[in-house]
CSV table of C-alpha atoms in Angstrom, one decimal:
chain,number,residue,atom,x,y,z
A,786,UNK,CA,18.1,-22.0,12.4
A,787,UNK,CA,19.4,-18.6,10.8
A,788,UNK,CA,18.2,-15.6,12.3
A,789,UNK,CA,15.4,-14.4,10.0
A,790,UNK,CA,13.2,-11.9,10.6
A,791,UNK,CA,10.5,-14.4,11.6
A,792,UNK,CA,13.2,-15.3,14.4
A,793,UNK,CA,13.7,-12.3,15.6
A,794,UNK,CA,10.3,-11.1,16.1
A,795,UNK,CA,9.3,-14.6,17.7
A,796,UNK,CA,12.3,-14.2,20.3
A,797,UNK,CA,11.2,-10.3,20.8
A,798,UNK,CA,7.9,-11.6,21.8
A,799,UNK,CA,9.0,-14.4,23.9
A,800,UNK,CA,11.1,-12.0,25.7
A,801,UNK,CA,8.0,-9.1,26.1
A,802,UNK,CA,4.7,-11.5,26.2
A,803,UNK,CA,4.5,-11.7,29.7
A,804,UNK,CA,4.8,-7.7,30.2
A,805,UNK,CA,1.1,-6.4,30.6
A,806,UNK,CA,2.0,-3.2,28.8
A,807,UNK,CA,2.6,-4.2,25.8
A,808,UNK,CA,0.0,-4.8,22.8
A,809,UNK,CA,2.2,-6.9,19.7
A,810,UNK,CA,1.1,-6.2,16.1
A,811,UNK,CA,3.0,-9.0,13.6
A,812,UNK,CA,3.5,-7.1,10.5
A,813,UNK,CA,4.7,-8.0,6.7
A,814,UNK,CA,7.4,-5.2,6.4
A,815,UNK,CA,8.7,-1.6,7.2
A,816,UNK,CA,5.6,0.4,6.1
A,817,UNK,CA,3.4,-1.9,8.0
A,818,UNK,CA,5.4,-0.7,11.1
A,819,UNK,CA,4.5,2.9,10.6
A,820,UNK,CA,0.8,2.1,9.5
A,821,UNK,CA,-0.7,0.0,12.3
A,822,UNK,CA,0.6,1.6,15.1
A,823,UNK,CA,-0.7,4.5,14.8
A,824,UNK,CA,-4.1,4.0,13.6
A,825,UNK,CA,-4.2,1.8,16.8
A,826,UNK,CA,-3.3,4.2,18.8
A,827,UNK,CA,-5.6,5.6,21.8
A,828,UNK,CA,-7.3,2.0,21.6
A,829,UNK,CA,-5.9,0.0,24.1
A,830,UNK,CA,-5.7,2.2,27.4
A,831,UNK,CA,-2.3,2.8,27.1
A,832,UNK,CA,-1.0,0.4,26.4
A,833,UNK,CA,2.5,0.4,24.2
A,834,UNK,CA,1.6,-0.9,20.8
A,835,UNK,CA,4.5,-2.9,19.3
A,836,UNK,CA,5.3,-4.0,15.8
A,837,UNK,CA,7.3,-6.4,14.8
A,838,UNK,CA,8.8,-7.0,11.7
A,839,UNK,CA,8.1,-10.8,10.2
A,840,UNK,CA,10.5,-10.6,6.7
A,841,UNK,CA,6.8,-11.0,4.5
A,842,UNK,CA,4.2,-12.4,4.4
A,843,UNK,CA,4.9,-15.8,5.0
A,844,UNK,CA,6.9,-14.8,8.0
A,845,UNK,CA,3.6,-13.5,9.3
A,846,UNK,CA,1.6,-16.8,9.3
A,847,UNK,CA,4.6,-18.9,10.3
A,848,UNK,CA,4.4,-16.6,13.2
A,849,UNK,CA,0.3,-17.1,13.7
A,850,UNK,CA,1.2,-20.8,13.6
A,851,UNK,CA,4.0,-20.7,16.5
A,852,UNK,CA,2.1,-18.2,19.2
A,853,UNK,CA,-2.0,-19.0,18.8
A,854,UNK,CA,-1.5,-21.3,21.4
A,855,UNK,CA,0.7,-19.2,23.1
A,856,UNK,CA,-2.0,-16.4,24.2
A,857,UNK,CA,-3.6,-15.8,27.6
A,858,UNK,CA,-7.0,-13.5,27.8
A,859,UNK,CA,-5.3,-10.7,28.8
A,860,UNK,CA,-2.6,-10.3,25.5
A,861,UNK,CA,-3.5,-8.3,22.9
A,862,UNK,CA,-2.3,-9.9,19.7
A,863,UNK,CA,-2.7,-8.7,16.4
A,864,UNK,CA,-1.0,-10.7,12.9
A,865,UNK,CA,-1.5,-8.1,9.9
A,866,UNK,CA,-1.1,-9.5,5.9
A,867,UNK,CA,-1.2,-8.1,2.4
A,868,UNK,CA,-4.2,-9.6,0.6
A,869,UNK,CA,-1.9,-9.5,-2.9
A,870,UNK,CA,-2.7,-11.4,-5.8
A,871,UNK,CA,-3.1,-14.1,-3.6
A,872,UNK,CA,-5.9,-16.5,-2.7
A,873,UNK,CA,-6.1,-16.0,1.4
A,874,UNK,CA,-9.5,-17.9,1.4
A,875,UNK,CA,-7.7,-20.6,3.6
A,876,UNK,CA,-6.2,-17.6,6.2
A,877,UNK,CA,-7.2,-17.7,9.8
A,878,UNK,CA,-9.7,-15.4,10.4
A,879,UNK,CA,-7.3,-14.1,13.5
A,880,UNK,CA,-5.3,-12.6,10.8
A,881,UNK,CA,-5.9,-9.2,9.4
A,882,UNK,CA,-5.6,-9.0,5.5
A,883,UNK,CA,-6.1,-6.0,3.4
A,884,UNK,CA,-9.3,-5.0,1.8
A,885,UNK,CA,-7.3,-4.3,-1.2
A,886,UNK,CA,-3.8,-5.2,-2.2
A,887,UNK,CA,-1.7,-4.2,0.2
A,888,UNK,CA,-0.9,-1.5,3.2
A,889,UNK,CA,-0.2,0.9,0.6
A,890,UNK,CA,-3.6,1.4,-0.9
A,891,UNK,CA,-5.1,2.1,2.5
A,892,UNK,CA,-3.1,5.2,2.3
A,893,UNK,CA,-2.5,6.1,-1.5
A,894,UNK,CA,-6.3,6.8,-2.2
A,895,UNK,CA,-8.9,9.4,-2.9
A,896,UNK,CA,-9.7,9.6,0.8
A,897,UNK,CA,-6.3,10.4,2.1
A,898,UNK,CA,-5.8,12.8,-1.1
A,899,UNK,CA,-9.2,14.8,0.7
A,900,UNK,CA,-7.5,14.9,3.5
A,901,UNK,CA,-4.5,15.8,2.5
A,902,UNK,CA,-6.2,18.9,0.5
A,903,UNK,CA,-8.5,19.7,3.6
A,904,UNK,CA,-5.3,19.6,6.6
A,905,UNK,CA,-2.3,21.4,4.5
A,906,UNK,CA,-3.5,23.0,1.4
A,907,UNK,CA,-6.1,24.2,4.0
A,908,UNK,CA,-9.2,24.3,1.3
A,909,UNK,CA,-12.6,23.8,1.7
A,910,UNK,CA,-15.3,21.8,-0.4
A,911,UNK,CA,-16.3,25.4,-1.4
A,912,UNK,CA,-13.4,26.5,-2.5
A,913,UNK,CA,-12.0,26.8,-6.8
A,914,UNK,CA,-8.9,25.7,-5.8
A,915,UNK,CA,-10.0,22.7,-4.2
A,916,UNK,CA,-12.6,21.2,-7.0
A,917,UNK,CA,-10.2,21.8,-9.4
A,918,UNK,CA,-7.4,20.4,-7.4
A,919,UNK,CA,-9.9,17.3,-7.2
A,920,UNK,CA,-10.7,16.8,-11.3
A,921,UNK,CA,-7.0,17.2,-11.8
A,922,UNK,CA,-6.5,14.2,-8.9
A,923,UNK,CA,-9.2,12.1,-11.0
A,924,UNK,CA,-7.7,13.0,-14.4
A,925,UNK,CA,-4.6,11.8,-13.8
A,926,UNK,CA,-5.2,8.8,-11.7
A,927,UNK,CA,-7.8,7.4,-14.1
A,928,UNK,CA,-5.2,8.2,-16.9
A,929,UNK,CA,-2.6,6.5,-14.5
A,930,UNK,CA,-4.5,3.4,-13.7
A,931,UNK,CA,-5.4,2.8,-17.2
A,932,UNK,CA,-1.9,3.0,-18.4
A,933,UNK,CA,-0.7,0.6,-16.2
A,934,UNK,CA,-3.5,-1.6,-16.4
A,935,UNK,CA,-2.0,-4.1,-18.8
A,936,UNK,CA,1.2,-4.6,-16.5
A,937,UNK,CA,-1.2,-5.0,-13.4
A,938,UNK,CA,-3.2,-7.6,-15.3
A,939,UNK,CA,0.2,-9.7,-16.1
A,940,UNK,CA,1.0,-9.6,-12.5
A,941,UNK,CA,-2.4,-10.7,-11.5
A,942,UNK,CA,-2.0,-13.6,-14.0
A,943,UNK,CA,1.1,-14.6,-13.5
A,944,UNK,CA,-0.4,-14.9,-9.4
A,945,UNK,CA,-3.0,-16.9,-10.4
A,946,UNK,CA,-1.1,-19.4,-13.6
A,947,UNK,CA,-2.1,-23.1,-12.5
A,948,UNK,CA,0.5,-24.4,-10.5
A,949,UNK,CA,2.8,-26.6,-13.4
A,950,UNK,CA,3.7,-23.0,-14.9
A,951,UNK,CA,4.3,-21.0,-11.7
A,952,UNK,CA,7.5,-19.3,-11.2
A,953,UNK,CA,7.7,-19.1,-7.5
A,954,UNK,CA,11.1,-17.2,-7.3
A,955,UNK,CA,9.5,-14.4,-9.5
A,956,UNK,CA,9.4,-10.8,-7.4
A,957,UNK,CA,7.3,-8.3,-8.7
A,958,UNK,CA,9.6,-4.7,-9.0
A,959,UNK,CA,8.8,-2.0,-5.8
A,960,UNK,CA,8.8,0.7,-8.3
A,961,UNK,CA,7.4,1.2,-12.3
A,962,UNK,CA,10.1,0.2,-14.7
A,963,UNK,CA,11.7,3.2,-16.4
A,964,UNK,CA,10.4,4.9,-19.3
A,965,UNK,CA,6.3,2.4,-19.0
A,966,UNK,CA,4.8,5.4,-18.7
A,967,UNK,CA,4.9,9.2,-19.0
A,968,UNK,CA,3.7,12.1,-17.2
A,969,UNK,CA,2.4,15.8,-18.3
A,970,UNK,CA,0.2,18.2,-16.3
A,971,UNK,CA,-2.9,17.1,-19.4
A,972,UNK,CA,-2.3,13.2,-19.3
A,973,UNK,CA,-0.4,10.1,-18.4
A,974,UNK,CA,0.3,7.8,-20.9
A,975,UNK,CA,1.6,4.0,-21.2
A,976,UNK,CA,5.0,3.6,-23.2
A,977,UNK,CA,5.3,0.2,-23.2
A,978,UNK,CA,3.3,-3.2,-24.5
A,979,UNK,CA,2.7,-7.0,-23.2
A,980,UNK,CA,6.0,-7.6,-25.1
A,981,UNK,CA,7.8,-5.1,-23.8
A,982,UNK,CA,6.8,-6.5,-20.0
A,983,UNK,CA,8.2,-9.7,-20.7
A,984,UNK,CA,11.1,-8.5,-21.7
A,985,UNK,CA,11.8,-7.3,-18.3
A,986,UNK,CA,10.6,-10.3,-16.9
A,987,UNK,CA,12.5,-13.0,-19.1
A,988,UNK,CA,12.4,-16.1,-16.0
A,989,UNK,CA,8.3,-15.6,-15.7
A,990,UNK,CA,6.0,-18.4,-17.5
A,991,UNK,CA,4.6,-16.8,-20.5
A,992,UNK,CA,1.1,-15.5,-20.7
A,993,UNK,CA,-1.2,-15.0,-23.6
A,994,UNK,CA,-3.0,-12.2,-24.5
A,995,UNK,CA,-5.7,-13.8,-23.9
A,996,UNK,CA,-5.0,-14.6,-20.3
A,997,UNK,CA,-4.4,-11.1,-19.1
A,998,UNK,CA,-7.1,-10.0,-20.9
A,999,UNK,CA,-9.4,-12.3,-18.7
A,1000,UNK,CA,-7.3,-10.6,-15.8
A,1001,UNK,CA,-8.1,-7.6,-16.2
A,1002,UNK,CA,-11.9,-8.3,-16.6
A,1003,UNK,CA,-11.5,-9.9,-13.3
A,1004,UNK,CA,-10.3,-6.7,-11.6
A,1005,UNK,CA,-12.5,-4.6,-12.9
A,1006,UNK,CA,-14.9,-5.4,-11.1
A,1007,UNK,CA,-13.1,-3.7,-8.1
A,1008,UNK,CA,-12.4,0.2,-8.0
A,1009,UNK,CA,-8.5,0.3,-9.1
A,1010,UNK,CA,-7.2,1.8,-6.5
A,1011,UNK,CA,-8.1,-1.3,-4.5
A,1012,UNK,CA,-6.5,-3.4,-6.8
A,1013,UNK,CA,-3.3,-2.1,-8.3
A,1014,UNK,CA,0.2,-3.3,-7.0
A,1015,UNK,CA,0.2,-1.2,-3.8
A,1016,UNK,CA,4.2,-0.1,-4.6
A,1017,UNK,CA,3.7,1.6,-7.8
A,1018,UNK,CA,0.7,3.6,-6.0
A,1019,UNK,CA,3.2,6.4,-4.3
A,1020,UNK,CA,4.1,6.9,-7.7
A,1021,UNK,CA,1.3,9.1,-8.8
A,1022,UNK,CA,0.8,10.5,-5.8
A,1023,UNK,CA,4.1,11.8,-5.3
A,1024,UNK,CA,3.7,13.5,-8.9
A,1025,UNK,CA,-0.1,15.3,-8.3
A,1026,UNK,CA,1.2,16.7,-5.0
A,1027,UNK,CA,4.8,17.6,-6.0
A,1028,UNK,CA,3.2,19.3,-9.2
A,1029,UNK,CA,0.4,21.3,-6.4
A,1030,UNK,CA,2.6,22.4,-4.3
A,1031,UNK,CA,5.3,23.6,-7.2
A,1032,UNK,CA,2.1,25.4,-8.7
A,1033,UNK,CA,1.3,27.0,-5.2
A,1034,UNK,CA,4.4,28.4,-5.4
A,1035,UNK,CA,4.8,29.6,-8.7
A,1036,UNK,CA,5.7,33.8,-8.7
A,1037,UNK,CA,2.7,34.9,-10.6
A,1038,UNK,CA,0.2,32.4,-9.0
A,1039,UNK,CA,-0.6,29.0,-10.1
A,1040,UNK,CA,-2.6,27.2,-12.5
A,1041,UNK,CA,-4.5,25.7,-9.5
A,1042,UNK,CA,-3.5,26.7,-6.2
A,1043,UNK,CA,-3.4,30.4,-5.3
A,1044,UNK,CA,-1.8,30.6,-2.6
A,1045,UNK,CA,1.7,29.9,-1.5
A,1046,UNK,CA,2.7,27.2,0.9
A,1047,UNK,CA,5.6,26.1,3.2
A,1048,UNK,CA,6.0,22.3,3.0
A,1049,UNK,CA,7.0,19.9,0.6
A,1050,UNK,CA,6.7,16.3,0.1
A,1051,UNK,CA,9.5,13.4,-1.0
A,1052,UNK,CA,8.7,12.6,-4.3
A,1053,UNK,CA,11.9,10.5,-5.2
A,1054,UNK,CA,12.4,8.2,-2.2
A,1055,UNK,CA,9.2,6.0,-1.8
A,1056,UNK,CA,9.5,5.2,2.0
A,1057,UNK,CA,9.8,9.0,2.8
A,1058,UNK,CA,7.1,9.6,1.2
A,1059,UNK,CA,5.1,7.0,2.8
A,1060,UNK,CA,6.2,8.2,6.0
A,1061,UNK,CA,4.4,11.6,5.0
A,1062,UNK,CA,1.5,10.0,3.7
A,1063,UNK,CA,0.1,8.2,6.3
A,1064,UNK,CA,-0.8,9.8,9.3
A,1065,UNK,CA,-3.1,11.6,6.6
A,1066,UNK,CA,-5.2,8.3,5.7
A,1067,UNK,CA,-8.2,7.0,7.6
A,1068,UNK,CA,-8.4,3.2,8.7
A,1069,UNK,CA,-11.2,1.5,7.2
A,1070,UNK,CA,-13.9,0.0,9.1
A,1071,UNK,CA,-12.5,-3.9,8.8
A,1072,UNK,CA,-9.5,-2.6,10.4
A,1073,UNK,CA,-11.1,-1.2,13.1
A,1074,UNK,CA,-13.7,-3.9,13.6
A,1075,UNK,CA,-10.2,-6.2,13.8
A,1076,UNK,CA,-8.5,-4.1,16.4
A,1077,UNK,CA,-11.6,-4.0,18.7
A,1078,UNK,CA,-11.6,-8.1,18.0
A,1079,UNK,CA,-8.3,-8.7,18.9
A,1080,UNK,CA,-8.6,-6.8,22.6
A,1081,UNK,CA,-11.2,-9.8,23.6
């Protein structure tokens, strides 16, 4: 048996579990270890809350399988899945999974944007620079969703193909392809078509138009930034900040912000960014309900 990630974590907690200090959380991948932790934190008297890495989400459940028999009253134990595309209907109810697509649109949404606005632009609901920070947020996300809306729809579909025209080696891409969509202060825009998708994607069953067209009825009903791949969310969050705080700091004053700040944020590398993101998103209330579950 190679020494997967699944491995590893399962020998980590064989070698911890009987150590009353220690709370386990079973995570997906490297942002989940960030994002758990810490909005766990302060909940279990002390206790030292450890993630550990599972190589996806498969890894996860394989996991849930191999230690749910292996608990004791006094363990806190916590497994922790994407939701995806994917139909989790059959998923333990032990297991956390996301009330929208993944870990990364628990932190790249309006809410953490508030917050974001309200702890280091330090502005107020009152304040110009803060509603118009906020239409300028909505502008280009809604711009931003809708652009990408066709690509988001051909990943949903090619999730949920009936099972004679799966691909089940077919990875969906961590960032947006080059060149699918464009970005000005006024608007985004899409620069690509359904054909131009599957051109990038040349091993994935094809899809009609019709097909993705049902998909994206089906999201719809579901606000978007629930919904959209997760990945590709950073993407136009790294631009409305990056472009604030450049305006902040323009010499004669900005189109938005007025006044000047110190910090900056890392809009080309999407973990770093994630890493600054974070600790500036609220847990929803499922999440919370789950960690309180888990400590009985």
């Amino acid at each position: 048996m190679k020494r997967s990630a699944t491995v590893i974590a399962y020998q980590k907690f064989q070698l911890l579990k009987n150590k009353s200090e220690y709370a386990f959380f079973f995570v997906e991948g490297e942002d989940d270890l960030l994002y758990y932790p810490l909005k766990a934190r302060g909940k279990y008297d002390g206790k030292q809350v450890t993630a550990l890495h599972c190589g996806g989400k498969k890894g996860v459940l394989e996991i849930h399988e191999m230690t749910k028999n292996d608990l004791c009253e006094q363990r806190i134990v916590g497994y922790f899945i994407d939701r995806d595309f994917d139909d989790n209907s059959n998923v333990c109810s032990t297991v956390y999974v996301t009330p929208g697509y993944a870990v990364e649109n628990l932190v790249y949404n309006t809410t953490t944007y508030v917050n974001y606005l309200h702890e280091r632009f330090r502005l107020n609901s009152v304040d110009a620079e803060y509603s118009m920070a906020m239409s300028f947020y909505q502008k280009l996300t809604s711009d931003f969703y809708q652009s990408l809306s066709t690509y988001n729809a051909w990943m949903y579909t090619q999730r949920n193909l009936c099972d004679d025209r799966k691909n089940k080696r077919l990875s969906f891409p961590k960032k947006i392809p080059d060149g699918f969509i464009n970005y000005s202060y006024e608007q985004i825009t899409a620069c690509h078509t359904l054909e131009d998708i599957k051109s990038i994607h040349e091993s994935a069953p094809d899809v009609t138009e019709e097909e993705v067209s049902d998909s994206l009825s089906t999201l719809s009903l579901e606000a978007f930034e629930n919904v959209f791949r997760g990945k590709f969310h950073w993407s136009i969050f790294a631009y409305v900040l990056s472009y604030l705080i450049e305006d902040a700091n323009k010499k004669d004053g900005g189109i938005i912000m007025k006044n000047k700040v110190k910090f900056t944020v890392s809009k080309k590398d999407s973990r770093k960014f994630f890493e600054e993101l974070h600790p500036f998103s609220t847990a929803p209330d499922c999440l919370n309900t789950y960690f309180d579950k888990i400590v009985a």
